[in-house]
Coordinates of C-alpha atoms in Angstrom, one line a residue:
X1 CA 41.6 -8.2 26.8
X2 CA 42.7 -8.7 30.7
X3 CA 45.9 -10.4 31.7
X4 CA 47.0 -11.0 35.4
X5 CA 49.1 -12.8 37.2
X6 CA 48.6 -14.9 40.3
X7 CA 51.7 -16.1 42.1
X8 CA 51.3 -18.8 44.7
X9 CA 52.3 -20.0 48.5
X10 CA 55.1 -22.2 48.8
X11 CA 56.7 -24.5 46.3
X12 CA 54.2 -24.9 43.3
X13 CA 55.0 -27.3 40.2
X14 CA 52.5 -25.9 37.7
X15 CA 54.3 -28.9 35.3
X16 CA 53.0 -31.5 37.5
X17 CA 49.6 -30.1 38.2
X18 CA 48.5 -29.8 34.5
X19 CA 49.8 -32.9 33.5
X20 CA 47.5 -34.5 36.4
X21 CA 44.6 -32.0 35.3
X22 CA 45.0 -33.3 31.5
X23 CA 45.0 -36.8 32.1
X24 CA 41.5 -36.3 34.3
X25 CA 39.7 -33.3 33.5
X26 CA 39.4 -33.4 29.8
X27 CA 35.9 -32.2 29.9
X28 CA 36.7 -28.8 31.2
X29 CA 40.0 -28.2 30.0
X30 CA 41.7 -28.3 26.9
X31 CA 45.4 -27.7 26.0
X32 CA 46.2 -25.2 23.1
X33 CA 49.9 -23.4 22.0
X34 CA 51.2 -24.4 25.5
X35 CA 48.1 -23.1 27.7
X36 CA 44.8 -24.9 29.1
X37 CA 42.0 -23.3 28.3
X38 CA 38.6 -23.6 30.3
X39 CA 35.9 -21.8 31.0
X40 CA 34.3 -20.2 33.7
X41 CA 31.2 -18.1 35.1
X42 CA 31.7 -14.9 36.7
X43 CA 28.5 -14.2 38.7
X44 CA 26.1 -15.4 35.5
X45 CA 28.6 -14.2 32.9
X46 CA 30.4 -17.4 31.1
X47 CA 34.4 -16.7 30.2
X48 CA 37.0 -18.1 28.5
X49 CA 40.4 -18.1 30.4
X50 CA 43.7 -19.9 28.9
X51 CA 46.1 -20.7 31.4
X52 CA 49.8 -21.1 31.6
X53 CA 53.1 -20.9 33.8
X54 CA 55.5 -18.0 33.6
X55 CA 57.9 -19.7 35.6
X56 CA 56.9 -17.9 39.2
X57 CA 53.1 -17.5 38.5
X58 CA 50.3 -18.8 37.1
X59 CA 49.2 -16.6 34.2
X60 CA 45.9 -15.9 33.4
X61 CA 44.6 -14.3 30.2
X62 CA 40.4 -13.1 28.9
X63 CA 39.6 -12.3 25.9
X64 CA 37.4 -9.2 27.0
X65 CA 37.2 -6.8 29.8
X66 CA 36.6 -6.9 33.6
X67 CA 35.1 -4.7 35.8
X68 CA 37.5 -4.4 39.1
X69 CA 34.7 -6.4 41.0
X70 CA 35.1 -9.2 37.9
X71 CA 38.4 -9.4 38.3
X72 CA 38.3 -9.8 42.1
X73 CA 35.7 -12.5 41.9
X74 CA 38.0 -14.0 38.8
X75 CA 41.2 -14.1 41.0
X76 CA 39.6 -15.2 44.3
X77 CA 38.2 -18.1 41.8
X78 CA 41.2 -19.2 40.7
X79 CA 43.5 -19.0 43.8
X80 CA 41.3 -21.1 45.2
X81 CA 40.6 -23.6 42.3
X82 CA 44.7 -24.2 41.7
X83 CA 45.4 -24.4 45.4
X84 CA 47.4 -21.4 44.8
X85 CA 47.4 -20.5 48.9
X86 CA 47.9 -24.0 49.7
X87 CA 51.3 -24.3 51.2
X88 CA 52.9 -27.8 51.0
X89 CA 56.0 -27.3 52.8
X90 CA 54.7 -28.7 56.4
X91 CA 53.4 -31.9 54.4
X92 CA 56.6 -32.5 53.0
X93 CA 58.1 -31.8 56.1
X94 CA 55.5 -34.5 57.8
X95 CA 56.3 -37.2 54.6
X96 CA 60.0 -37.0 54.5
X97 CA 60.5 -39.3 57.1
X98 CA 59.1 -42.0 55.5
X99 CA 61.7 -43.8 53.0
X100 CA 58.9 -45.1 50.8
X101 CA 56.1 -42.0 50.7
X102 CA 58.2 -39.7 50.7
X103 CA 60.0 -41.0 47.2
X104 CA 57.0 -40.9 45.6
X105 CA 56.3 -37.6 46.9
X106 CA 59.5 -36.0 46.1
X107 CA 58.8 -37.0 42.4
X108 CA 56.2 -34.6 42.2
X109 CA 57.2 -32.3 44.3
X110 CA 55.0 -28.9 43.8
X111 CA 51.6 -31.5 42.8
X112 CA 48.8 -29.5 44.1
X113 CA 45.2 -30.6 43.7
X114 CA 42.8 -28.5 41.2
X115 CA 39.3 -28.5 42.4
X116 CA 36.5 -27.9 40.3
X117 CA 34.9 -24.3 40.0
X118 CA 32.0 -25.3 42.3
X119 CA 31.1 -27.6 44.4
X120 CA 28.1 -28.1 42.6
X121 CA 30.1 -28.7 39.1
X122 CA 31.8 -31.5 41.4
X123 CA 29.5 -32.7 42.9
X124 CA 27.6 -33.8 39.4
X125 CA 30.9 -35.2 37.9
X126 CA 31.2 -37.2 40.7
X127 CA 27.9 -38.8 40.7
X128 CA 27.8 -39.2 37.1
X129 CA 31.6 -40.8 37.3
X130 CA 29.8 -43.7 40.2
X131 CA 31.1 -46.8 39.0
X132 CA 32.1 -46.1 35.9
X133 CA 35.6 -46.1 33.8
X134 CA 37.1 -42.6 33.1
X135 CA 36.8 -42.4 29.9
X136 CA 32.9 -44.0 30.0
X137 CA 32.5 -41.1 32.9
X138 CA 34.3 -38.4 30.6
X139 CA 32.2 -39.0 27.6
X140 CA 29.0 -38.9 29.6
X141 CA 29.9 -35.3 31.6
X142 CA 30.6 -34.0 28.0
X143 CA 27.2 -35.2 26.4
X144 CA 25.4 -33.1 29.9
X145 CA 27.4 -30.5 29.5
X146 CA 26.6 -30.2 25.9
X147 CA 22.9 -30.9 26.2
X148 CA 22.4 -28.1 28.9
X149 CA 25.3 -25.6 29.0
X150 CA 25.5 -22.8 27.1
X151 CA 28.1 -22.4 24.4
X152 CA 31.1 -19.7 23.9
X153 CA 32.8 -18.5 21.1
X154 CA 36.6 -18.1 21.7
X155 CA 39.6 -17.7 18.9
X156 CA 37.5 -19.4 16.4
X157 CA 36.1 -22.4 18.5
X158 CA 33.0 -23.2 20.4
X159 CA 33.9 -24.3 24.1
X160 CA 31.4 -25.6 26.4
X161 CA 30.1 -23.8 29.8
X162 CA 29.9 -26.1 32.9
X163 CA 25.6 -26.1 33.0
X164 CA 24.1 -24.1 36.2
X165 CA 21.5 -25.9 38.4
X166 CA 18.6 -24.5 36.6
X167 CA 20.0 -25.8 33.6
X168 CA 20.0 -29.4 34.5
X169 CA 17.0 -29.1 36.6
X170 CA 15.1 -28.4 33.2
X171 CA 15.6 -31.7 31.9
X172 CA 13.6 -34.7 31.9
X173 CA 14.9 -38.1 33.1
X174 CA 14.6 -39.1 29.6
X175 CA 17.0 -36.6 28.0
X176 CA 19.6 -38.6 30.0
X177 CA 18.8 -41.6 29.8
X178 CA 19.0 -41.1 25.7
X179 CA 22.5 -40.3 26.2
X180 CA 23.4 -43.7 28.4
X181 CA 22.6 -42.4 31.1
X182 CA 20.7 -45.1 33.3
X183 CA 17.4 -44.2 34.7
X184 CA 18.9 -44.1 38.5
X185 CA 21.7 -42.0 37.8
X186 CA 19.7 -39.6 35.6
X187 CA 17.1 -39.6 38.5
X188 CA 20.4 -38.6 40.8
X189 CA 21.3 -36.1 38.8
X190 CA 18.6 -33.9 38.1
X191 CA 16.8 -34.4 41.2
X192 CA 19.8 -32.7 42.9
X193 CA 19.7 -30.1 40.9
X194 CA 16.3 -29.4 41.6
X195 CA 17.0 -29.5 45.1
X196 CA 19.6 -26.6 44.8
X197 CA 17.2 -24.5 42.4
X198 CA 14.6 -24.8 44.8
X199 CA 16.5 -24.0 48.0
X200 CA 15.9 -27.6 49.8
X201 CA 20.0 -28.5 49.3
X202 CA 22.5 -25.0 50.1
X203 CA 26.1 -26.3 49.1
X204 CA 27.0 -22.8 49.9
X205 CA 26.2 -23.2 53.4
X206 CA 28.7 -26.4 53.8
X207 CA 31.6 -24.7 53.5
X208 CA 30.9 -23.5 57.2
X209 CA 30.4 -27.4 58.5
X210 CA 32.7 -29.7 59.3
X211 CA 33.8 -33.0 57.1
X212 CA 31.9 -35.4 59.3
X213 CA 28.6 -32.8 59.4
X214 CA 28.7 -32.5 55.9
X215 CA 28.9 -36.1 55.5
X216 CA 26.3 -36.3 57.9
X217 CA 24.3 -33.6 56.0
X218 CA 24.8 -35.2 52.5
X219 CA 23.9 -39.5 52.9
X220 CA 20.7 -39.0 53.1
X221 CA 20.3 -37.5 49.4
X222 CA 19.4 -40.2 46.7
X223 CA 23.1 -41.2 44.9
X224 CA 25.2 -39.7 47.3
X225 CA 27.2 -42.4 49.3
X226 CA 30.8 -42.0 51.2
X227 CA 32.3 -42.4 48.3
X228 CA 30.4 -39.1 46.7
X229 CA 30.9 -36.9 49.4
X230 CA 34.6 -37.9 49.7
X231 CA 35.6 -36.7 46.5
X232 CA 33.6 -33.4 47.4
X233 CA 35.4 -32.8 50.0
X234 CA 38.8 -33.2 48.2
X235 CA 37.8 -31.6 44.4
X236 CA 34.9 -29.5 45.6
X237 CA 36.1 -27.8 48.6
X238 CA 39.7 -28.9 49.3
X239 CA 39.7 -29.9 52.8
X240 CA 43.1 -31.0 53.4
X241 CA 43.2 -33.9 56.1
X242 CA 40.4 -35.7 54.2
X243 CA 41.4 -40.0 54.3
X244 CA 39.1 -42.8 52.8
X245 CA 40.3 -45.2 54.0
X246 CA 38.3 -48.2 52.2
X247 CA 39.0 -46.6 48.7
X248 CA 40.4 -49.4 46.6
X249 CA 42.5 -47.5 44.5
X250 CA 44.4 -45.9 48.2
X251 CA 44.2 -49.7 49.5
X252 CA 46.1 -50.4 45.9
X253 CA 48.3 -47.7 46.0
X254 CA 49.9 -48.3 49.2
X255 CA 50.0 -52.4 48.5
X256 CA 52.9 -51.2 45.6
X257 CA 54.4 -48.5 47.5
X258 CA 55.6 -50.4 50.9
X259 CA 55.6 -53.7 48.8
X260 CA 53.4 -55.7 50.6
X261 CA 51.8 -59.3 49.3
X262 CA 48.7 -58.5 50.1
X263 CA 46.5 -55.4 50.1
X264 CA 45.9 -53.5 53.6
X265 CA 42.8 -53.8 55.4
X266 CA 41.0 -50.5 56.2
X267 CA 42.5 -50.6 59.9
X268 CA 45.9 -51.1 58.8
X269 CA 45.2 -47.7 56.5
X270 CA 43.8 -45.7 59.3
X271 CA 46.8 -46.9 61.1
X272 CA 49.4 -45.7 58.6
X273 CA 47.5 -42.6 58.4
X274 CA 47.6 -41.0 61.4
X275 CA 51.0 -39.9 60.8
X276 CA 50.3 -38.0 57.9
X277 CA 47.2 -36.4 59.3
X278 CA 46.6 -32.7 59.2
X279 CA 47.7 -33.6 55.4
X280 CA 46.3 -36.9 54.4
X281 CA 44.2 -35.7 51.5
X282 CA 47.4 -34.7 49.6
X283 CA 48.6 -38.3 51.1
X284 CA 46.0 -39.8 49.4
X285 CA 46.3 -37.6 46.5
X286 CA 50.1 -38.2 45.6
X287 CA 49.2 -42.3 46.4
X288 CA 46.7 -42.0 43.8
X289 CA 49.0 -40.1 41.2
X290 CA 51.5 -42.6 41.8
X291 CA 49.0 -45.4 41.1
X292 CA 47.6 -43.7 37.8
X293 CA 51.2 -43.3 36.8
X294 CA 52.5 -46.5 37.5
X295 CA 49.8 -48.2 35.6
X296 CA 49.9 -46.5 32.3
X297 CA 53.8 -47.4 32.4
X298 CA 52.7 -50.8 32.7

């Protein structure tokens, strides 16, 4: 068994953050005796890790050994995943002045975004999620993960492993489309992951490019709009002054917050937003929370 501890940057509500990551990301996480348990790959090797706050750090706990270099990849995984070196202090600083934001912010003070373990793990989520409900999208991540990923045994249960590319790449447009999967998106899904097997699309090498160059990069690829490469850029690589501006739900979001009859054209978002900016994906981010929340209060 290995046990660490990884403290974070700045003001961090570990609270806020998995109540956020429960509500969305049931597929990879589940809650048991006060942690969330997941799992993850280590190089090729799939662990379980449960999760859970000890009040100045995020704990971390695996049912098995590490090597030192399994542990390094393990922390430098997870820092990044839970935003752990993300320091919110300057945006908070930047949204205080702004009597109606910065409410909304204060009330979840420490929210950080959780990105997905790979850009490639959100990058399918994403696509398969394309105008669809969340629970719809939810069920049909689940029925890929669990007609392709591997399974592992942990504290009595079977938990699910996140498929690799090859893993996907193996299956036939028809093994999707039997589990409501429509032909496009099931054409989307495991064409792009035969583009990564066979070397055509590198995710690795975007980290390196800007946000308009990988958009630039990515429209071309069947299924992959604005809208696609957006949320990758946000949950699958956590650039921080992302701002999609013709997003309904922002549009929505910021009709309730500043109380305005109707809802802001794209223009008047931009506008608004270039006083948040270099933080406007956690703008965004904390507009949507506040939009979830409000409507399930409703």
């Amino acid at each position: 068994m290995t046990r660490l501890e990884l403290a974070p940057t700045g003001i961090y509500s570990f609270e806020e953050t998995s109540r956020r990551l429960t509500q969305f990301e049931k597929s990879a996480y589940q809650e048991r005796d006060g942690r969330l348990v997941r799992t993850l790959c280590i190089g090729a090797k799939p662990i379980a890790v449960e999760l859970w706050w000890t009040g100045n750090a995020l704990a971390v706990e695996i049912g098995e050994d590490l090597s030192p270099i399994e542990m390094e990849e393990l922390t430098k995984i997870l820092r990044r995943m839970f935003s752990l070196d993300v320091d919110l202090t300057p945006f908070y600083h930047r949204i205080d002045g702004d009597p109606d934001l910065g409410q909304l912010v204060r009330e979840r003070r420490g929210l950080h975004v959780v990105l997905d373990a790979s850009p490639y793990e959100c990058l399918i989520k994403t696509i398969v999620s394309q105008q669809l409900n969340l629970s719809f999208a939810g069920t049909l991540i689940r029925r890929l993960i669990e007609i392709s990923g591997e399974r592992l045994s942990h504290r009595g249960e079977e938990l699910l492993v996140f498929p690799t590319p090859a893993q996907i790449a193996k299956l036939s447009y028809e093994d999707l489309q039997q589990l409501q999967f429509n032909r496009r998106k099931a054409e989307y899904v495991i064409d792009l992951s035969r583009n990564v097997v066979d070397g055509s699309l590198d995710l690795g090498k975007l980290e390196s490019l800007s946000d308009d160059e990988i958009v630039k990069k990515m429209l071309p690829l069947r299924g992959v709009g604005r809208w696609t490469i957006e949320c990758l850029l946000l949950f699958g690589m956590g650039r921080p002054d992302l701002f999609p501006a013709a997003d309904i739900g922002l549009r929505n979001a910021l009709r309730k917050v500043y109380g305005t009859v109707e809802q802001p054209s794209e223009e008047e978002v931009r506008r608004l937003g270039e006083a948040w900016s270099p933080w406007r994906s956690y703008a965004v981010f904390y507009l949507w929370d506040y939009l979830s929340t409000t409507k399930k209060s409703s």
